[in-house]
Short mmCIF file of C-alpha atoms in Angstrom, two decimals:
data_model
loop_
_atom_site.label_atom_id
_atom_site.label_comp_id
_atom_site.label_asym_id
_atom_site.label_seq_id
_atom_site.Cartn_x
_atom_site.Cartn_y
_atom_site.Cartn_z
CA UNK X 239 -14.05 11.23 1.89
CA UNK X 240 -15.42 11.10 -1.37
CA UNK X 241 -18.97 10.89 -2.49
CA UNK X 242 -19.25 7.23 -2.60
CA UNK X 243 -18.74 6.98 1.49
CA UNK X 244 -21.93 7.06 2.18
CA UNK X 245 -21.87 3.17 1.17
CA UNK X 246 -18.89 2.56 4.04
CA UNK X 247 -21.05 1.04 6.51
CA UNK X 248 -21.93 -1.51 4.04
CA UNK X 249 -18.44 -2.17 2.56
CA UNK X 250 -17.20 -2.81 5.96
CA UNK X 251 -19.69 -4.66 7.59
CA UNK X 252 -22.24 -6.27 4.94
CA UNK X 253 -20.27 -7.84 2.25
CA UNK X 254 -20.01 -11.17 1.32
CA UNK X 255 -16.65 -11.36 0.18
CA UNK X 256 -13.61 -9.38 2.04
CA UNK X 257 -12.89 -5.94 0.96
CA UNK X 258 -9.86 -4.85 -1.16
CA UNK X 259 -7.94 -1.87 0.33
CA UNK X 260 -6.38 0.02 -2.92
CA UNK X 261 -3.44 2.25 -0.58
CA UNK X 262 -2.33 4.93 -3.17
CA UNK X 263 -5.52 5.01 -5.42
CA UNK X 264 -3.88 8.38 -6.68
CA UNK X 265 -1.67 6.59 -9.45
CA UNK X 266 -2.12 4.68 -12.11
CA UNK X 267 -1.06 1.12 -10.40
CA UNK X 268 -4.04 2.23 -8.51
CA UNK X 269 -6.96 2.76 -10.94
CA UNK X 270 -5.88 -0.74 -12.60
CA UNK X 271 -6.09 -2.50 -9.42
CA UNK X 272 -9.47 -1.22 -8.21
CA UNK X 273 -11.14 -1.60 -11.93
CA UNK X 274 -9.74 -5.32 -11.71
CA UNK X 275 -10.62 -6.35 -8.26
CA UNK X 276 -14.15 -4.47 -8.85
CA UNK X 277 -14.71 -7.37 -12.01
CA UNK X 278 -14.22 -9.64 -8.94
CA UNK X 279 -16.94 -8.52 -7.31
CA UNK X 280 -14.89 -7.73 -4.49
CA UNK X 281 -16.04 -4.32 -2.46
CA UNK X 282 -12.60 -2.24 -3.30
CA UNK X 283 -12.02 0.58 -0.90
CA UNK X 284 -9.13 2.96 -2.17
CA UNK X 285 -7.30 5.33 -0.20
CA UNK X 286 -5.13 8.37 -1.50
CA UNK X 287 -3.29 11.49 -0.59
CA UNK X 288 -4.89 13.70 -3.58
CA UNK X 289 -8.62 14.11 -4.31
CA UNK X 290 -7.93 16.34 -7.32
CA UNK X 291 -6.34 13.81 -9.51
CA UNK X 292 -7.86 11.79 -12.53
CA UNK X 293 -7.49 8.21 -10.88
CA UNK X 294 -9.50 9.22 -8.41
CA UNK X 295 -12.59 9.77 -10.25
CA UNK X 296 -12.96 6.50 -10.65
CA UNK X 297 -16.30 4.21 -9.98
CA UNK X 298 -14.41 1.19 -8.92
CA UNK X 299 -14.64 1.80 -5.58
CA UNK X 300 -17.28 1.92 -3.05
CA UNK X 301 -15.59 4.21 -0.29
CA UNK X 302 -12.93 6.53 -1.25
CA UNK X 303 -10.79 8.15 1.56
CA UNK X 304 -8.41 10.50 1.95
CA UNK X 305 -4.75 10.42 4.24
CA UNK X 306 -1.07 11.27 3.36
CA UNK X 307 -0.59 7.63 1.79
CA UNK X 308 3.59 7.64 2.68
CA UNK X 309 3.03 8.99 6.30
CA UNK X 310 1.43 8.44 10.04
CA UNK X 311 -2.02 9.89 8.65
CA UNK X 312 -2.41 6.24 6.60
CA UNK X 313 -1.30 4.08 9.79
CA UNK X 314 -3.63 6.19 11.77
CA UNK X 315 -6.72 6.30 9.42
CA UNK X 316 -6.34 2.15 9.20
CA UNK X 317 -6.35 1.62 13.02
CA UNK X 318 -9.20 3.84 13.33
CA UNK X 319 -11.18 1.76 10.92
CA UNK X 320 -9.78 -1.43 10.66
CA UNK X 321 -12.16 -2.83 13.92
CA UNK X 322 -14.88 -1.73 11.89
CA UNK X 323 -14.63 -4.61 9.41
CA UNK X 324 -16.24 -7.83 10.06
CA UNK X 325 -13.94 -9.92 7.39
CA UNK X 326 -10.32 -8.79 7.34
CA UNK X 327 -9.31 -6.61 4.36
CA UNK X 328 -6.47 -7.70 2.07
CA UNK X 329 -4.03 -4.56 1.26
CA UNK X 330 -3.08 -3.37 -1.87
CA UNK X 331 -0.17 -1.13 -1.50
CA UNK X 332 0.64 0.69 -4.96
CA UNK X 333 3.36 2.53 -4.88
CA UNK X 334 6.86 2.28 -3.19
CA UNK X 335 5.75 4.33 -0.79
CA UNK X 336 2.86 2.97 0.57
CA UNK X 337 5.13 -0.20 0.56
CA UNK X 338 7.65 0.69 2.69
CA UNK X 339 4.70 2.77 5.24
CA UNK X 340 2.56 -0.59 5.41
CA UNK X 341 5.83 -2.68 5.94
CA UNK X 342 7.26 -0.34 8.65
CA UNK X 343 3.84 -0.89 10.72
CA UNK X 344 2.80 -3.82 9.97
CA UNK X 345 2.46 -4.71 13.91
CA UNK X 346 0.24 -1.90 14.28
CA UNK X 347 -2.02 -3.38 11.61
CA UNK X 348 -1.59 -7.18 11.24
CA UNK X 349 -4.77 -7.97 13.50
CA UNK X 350 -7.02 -5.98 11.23
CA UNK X 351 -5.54 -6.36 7.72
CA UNK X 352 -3.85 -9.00 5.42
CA UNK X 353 -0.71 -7.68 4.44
CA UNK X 354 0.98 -9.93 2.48
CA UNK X 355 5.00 -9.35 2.01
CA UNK X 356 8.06 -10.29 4.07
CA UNK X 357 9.88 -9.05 6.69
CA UNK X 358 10.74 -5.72 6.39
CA UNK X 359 14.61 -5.89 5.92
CA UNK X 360 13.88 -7.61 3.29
CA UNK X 361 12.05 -5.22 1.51
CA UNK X 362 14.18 -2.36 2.05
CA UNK X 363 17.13 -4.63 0.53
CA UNK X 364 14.31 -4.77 -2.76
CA UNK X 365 13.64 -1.11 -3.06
CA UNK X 366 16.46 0.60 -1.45
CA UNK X 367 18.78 0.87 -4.99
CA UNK X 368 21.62 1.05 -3.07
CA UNK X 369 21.38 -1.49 -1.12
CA UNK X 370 19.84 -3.93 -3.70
CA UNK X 371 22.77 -2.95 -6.25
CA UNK X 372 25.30 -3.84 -3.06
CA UNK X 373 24.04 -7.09 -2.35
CA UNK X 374 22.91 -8.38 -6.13
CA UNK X 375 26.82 -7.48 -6.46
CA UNK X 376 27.56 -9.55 -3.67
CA UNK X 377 25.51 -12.34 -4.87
CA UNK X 378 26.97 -12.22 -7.93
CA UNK X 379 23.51 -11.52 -10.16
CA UNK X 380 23.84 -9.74 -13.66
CA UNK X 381 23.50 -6.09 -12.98
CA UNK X 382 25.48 -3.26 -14.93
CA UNK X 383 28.48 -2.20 -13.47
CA UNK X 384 27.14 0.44 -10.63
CA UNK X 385 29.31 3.03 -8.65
CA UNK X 386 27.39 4.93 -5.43
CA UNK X 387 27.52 8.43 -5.56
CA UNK X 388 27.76 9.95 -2.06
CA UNK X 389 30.20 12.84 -2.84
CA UNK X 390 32.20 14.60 -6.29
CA UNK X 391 35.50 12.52 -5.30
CA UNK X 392 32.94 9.40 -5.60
CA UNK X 393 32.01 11.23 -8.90
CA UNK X 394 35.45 11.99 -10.05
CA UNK X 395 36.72 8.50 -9.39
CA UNK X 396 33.95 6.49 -11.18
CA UNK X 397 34.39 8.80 -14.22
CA UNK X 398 37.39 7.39 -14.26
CA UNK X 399 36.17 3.68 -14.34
CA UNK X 400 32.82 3.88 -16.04
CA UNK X 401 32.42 3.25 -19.98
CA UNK X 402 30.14 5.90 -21.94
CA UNK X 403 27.76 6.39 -22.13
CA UNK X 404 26.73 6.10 -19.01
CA UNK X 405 23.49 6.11 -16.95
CA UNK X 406 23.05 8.47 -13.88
CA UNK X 407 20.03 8.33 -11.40
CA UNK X 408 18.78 8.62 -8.08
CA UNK X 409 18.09 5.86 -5.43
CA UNK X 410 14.79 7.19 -4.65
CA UNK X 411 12.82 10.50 -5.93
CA UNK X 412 12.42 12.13 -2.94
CA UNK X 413 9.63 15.90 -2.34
CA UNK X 414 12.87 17.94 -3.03
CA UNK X 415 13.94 15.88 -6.68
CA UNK X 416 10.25 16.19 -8.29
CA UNK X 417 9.92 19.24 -7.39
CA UNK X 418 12.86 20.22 -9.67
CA UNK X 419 12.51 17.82 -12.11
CA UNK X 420 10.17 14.42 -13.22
CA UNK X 421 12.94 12.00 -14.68
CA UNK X 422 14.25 8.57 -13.55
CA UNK X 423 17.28 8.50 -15.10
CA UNK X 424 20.08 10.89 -17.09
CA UNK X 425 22.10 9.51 -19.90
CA UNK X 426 25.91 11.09 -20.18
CA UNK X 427 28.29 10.43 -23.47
CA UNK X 428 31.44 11.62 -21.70
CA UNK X 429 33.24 11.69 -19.00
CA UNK X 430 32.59 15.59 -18.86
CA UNK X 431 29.00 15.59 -19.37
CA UNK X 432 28.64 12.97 -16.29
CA UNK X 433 30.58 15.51 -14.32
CA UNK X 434 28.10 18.37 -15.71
CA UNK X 435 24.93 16.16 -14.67
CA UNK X 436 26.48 15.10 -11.22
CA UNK X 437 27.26 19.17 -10.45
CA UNK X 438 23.62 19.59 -11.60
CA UNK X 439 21.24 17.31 -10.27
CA UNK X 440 23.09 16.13 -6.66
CA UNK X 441 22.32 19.32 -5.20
CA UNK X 442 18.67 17.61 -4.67
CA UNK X 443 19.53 14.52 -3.53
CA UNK X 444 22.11 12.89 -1.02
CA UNK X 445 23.15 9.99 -3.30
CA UNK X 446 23.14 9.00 -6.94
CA UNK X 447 23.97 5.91 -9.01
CA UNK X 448 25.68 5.72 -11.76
CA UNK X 449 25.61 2.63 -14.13
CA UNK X 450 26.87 1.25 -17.46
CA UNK X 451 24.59 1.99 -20.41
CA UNK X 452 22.73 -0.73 -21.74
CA UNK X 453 22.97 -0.38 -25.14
CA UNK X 454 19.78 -1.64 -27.38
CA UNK X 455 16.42 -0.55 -28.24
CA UNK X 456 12.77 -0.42 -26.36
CA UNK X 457 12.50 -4.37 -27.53
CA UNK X 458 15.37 -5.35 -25.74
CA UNK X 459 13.76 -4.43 -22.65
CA UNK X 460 11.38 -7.41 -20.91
CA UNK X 461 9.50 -7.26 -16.99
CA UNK X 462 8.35 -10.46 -15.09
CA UNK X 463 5.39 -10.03 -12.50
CA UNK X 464 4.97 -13.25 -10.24
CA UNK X 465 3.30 -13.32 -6.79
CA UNK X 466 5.43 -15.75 -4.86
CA UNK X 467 3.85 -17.77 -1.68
CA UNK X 468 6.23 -17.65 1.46
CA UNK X 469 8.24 -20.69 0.05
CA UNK X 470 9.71 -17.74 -2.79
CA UNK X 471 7.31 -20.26 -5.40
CA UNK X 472 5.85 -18.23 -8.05
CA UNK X 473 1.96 -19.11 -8.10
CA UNK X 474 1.50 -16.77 -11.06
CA UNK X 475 3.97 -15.10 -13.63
CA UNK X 476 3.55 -13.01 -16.73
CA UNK X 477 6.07 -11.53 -19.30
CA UNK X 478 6.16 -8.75 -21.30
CA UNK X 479 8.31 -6.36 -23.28
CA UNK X 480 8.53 -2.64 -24.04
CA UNK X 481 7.80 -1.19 -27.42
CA UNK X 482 7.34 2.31 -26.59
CA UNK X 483 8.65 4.60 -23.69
CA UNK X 484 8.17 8.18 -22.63
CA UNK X 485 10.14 9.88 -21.98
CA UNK X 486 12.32 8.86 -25.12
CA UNK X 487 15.77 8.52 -23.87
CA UNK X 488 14.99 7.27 -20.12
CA UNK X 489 11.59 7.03 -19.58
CA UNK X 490 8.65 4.40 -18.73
CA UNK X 491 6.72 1.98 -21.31
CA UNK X 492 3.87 4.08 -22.65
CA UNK X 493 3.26 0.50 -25.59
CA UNK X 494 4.25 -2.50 -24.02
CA UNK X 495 3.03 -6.62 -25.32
CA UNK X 496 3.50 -9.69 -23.34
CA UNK X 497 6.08 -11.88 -24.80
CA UNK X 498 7.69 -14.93 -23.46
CA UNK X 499 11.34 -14.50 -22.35
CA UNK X 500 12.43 -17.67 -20.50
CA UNK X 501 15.73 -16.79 -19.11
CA UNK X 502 13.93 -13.81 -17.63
CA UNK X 503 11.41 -15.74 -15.82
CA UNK X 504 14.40 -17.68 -14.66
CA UNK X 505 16.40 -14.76 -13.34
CA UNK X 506 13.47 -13.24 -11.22
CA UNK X 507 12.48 -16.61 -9.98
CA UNK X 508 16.13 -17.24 -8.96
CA UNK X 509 16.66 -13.72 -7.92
CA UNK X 510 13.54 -13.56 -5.43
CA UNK X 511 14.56 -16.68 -4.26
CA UNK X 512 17.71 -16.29 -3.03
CA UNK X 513 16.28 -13.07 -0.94
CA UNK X 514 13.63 -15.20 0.59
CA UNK X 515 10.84 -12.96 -0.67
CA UNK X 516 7.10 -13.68 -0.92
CA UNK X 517 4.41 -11.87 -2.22
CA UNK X 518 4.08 -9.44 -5.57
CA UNK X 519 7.27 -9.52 -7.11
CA UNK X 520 8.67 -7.86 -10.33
CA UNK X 521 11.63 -7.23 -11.86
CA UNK X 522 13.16 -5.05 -14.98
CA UNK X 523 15.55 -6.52 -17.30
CA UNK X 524 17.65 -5.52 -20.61
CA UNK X 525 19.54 -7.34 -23.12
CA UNK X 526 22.66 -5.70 -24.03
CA UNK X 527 22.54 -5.70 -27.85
CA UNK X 528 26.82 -5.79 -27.76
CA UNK X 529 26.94 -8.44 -25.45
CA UNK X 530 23.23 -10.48 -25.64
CA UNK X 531 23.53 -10.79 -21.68
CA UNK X 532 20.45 -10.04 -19.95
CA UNK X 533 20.97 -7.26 -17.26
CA UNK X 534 18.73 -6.42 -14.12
CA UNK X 535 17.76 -2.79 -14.27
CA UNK X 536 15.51 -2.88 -10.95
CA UNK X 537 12.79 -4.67 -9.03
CA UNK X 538 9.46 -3.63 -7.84
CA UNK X 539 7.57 -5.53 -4.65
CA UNK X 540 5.07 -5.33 -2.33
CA UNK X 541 2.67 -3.93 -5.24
CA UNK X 542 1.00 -4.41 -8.19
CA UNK X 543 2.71 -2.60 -11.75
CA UNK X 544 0.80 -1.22 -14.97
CA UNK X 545 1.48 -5.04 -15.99
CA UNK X 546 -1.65 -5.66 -14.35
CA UNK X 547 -4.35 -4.93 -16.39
CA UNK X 548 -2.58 -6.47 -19.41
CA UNK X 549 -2.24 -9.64 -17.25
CA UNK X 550 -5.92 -9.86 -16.26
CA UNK X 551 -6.71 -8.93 -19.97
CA UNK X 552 -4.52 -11.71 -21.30
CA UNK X 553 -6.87 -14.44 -19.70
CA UNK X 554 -4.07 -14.47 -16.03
CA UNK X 555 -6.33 -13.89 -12.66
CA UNK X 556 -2.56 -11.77 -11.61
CA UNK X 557 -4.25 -9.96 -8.50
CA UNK X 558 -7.15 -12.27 -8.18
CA UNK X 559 -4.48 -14.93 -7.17
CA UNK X 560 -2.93 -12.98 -4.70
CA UNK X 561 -6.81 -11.71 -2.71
CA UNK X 562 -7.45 -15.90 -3.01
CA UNK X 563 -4.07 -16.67 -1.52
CA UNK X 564 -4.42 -14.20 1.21
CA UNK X 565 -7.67 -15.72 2.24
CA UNK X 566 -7.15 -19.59 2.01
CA UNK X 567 -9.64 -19.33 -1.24
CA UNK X 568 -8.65 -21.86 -4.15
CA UNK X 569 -6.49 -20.48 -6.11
CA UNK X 570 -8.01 -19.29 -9.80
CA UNK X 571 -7.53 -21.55 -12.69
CA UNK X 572 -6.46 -18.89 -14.75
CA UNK X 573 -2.76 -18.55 -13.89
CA UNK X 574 -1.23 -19.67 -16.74
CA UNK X 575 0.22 -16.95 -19.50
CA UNK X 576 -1.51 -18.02 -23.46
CA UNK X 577 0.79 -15.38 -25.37
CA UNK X 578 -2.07 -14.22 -26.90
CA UNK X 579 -0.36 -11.17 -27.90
CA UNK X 580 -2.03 -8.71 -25.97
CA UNK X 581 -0.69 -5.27 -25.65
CA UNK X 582 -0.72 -2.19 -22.90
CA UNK X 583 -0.86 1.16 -23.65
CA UNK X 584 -0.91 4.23 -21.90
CA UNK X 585 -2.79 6.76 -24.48
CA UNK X 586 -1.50 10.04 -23.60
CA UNK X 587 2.13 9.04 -22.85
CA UNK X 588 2.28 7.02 -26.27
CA UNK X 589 0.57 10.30 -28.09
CA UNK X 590 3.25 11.87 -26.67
CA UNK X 591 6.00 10.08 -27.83
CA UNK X 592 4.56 9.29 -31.07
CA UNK X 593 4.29 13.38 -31.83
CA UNK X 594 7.67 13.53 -30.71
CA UNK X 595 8.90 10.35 -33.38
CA UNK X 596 6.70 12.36 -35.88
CA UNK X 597 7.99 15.33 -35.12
CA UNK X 598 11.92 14.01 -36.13
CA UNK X 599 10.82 11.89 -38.76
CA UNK X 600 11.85 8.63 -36.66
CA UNK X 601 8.06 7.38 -36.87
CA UNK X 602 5.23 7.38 -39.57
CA UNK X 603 1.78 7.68 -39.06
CA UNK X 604 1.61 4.62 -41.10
CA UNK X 605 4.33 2.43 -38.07
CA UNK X 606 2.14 4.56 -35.56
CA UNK X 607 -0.91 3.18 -36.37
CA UNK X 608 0.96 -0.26 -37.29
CA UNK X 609 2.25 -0.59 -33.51
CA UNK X 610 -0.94 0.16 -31.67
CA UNK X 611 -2.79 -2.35 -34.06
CA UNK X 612 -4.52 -5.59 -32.22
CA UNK X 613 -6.44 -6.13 -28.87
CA UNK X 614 -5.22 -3.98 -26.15
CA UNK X 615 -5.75 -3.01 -22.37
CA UNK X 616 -5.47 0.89 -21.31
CA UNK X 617 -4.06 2.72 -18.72
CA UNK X 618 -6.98 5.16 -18.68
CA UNK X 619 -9.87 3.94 -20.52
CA UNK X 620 -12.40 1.89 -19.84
CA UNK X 621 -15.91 1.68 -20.86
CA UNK X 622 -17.50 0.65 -17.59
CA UNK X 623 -15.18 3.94 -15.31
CA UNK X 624 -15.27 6.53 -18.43
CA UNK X 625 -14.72 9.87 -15.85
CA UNK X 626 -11.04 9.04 -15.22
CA UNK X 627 -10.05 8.82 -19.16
CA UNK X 628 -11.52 12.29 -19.86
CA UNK X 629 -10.22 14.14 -16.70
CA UNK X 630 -6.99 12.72 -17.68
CA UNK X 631 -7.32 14.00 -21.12
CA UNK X 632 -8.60 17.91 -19.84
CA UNK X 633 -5.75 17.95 -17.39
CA UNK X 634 -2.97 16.88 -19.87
CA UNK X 635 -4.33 18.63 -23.18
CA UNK X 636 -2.08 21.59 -22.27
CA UNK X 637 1.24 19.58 -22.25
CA UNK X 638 0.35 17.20 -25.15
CA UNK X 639 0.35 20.74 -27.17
CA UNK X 640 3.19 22.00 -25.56
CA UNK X 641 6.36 22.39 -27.59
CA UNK X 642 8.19 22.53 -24.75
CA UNK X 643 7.14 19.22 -23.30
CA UNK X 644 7.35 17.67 -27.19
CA UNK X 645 10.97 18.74 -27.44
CA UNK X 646 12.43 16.06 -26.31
CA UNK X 647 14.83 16.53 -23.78
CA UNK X 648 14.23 14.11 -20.76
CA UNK X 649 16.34 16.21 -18.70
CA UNK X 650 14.58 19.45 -18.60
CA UNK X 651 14.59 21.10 -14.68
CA UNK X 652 14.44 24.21 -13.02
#
């Protein structure tokens, strides 16, 4: 347990409004959540699997505790203490992980907690990739042309079909992938360096995907949040759009704005619908710059995204909705996006990639400085929870100077 424990009884038994439960306070998703439910003045209790790291220096909570977040240790450390609450907790799950534990024992926890998502199979079909690429196929929604990689003749024969470049990566990241390597995704140019990549990287994981590329820049790329009630209607939706990414090729937003994008509000509504889902919902799409078709990269449910915080900055109650929903509160009046041009950024990762732009004379102080302009939330700072920002910064200070890690290549490994 961390320091803070020693207010537990309280949290659990003496508050006037329901605690949060922030399941996988170790990540950024995380941090966000608990700083924005804490503005609520709701008691936010955040559980993780490692004390060491940055997010979980944070303030926000009143009881931090400790359990393997993607295992039996969670479902065992929220029986023990779940008949120790006088209100019933609402979960936060925030990672994929901590999704797919909480949905797997739900009946092991539904008399103590709200857990608000579907029926299980249902979100497996969302965050199994190879399953959701199968049926969004089968249902005939816009996704790049995808081949499943369970062998090198499933290799060999989509070489054969696939246009280049081409984008190869893994279903899931599983202890024996980040362990060689931290990216998402692998861009080939040829048939041959495909091959190369597939020899490479499948000898950590089972299965791999292999897509078209989606050709266009960072701007091209949009994400809808919504939380849906259990009629798939979106009681809250916000938009944004990438500016920035790290790691350059195949990475995640690091400068990101909300920006309206109808047809992609559209899509995810219509998408979520047809599966039947309730809940947080998001979804990832691209517009092909050849083509000008919008393409679905991937969805995220069951948990809040770094979109968050920009939400909630933008004026949108995004999580506040969802605690009021669970409890049969009124719903916030604040659910409607302004476009006020608010932006997200994630101040290492876009320090990163900005030295990197520098670096290759693709950037200029001047654009730098340009693109960050205007009012902004932050992944890690925050003036009321400053310990998090500045552990961040001691921990990373040894990659940001790295010229290894500023090379460049997203595909280093061991």
């Amino acid at each position: 347990m961390s320091p803070n424990s020693k207010n537990s009884k309280n949290v659990r038994t003496s508050s006037a409004n329901p605690p949060a439960l922030v399941i996988g306070l170790d990540c950024l998703q995380g941090l966000s959540t608990a700083r924005i439910l804490s503005g609520y003045k709701i008691p936010v209790i955040g559980i993780a699997k490692n004390p060491d790291y940055h997010c979980c220096k944070t303030n926000s909570c009143q009881e931090i505790l400790f359990a393997d977040t993607a295992g039996e240790e969670l479902i065992t450390l929220l029986e023990k203490i779940g008949p120790q609450f006088d209100s019933k907790p609402v979960i936060f799950p925030c990672q994929d992980k901590n999704v797919l534990n909480i949905s797997r024992n739900r009946e092991r926890l539904e008399q103590w907690y709200h857990i608000l998502m579907p029926a299980h199979e249902i979100i497996e079909s969302l965050l199994d990739k190879v399953l959701f690429y199968e049926l969004a196929q089968q249902k005939g929604l816009p996704v790049p042309k995808t081949f499943i990689l369970k062998s090198r003749e499933d290799a060999e024969n989509a070489a054969g079909k696939m246009s280049y470049p081409c984008l190869l990566k893994p279903p899931w990241r599983p202890e024996s992938w980040t362990k060689h390597t931290k990216v998402k995704a692998l861009k080939a140019n040829s048939k041959q360096e495909f091959l190369s990549l597939y020899d490479h990287y499948h000898k950590w994981i089972d299965i791999l995907l292999v897509q078209n590329w989606i050709e266009g820049p960072n701007e091209n790329h949009f994400t809808c949040n919504c939380y849906f009630d259990k009629n798939s209607e979106p009681l809250v939706t916000f938009t944004s759009r990438k500016l920035r990414q790290w790691l350059p090729k195949t990475g995640q937003a690091c400068l990101a704005e909300e920006f309206r994008n109808d047809r992609v509000v559209a899509e995810t509504h219509r998408l979520f619908k047809q599966f039947k889902f309730w809940g947080l919902g998001y979804l990832e799409m691209k517009r092909d710059e050849n083509t000008g078709e919008n393409l679905i990269i991937e969805p995220n449910v069951g948990r809040p995204t770094g979109r968050s915080s920009m939400a909630e900055a933008g004026g949108v109650d995004f999580l506040y909705t969802m605690y009021c929903h669970a409890l049969n509160m009124p719903l916030p009046k604040n659910r409607t996006q302004n476009f006020s041009g608010r932006k997200w950024i994630h101040e290492l990762r876009d320090t990163q990639a900005a030295i990197h732009h520098l670096r290759r004379g693709e950037l200029s102080i001047w654009q730098w400085l340009t693109s960050v302009r205007g009012r902004k939330s932050y992944a890690l700072f925050s003036i009321r929870d400053l310990v998090p920002f500045f552990t961040a910064i001691k921990n990373a200070l040894p990659a940001l100077l790295s010229k290894k890690e500023q090379g460049g290549e997203d595909y280093k490994s061991s």
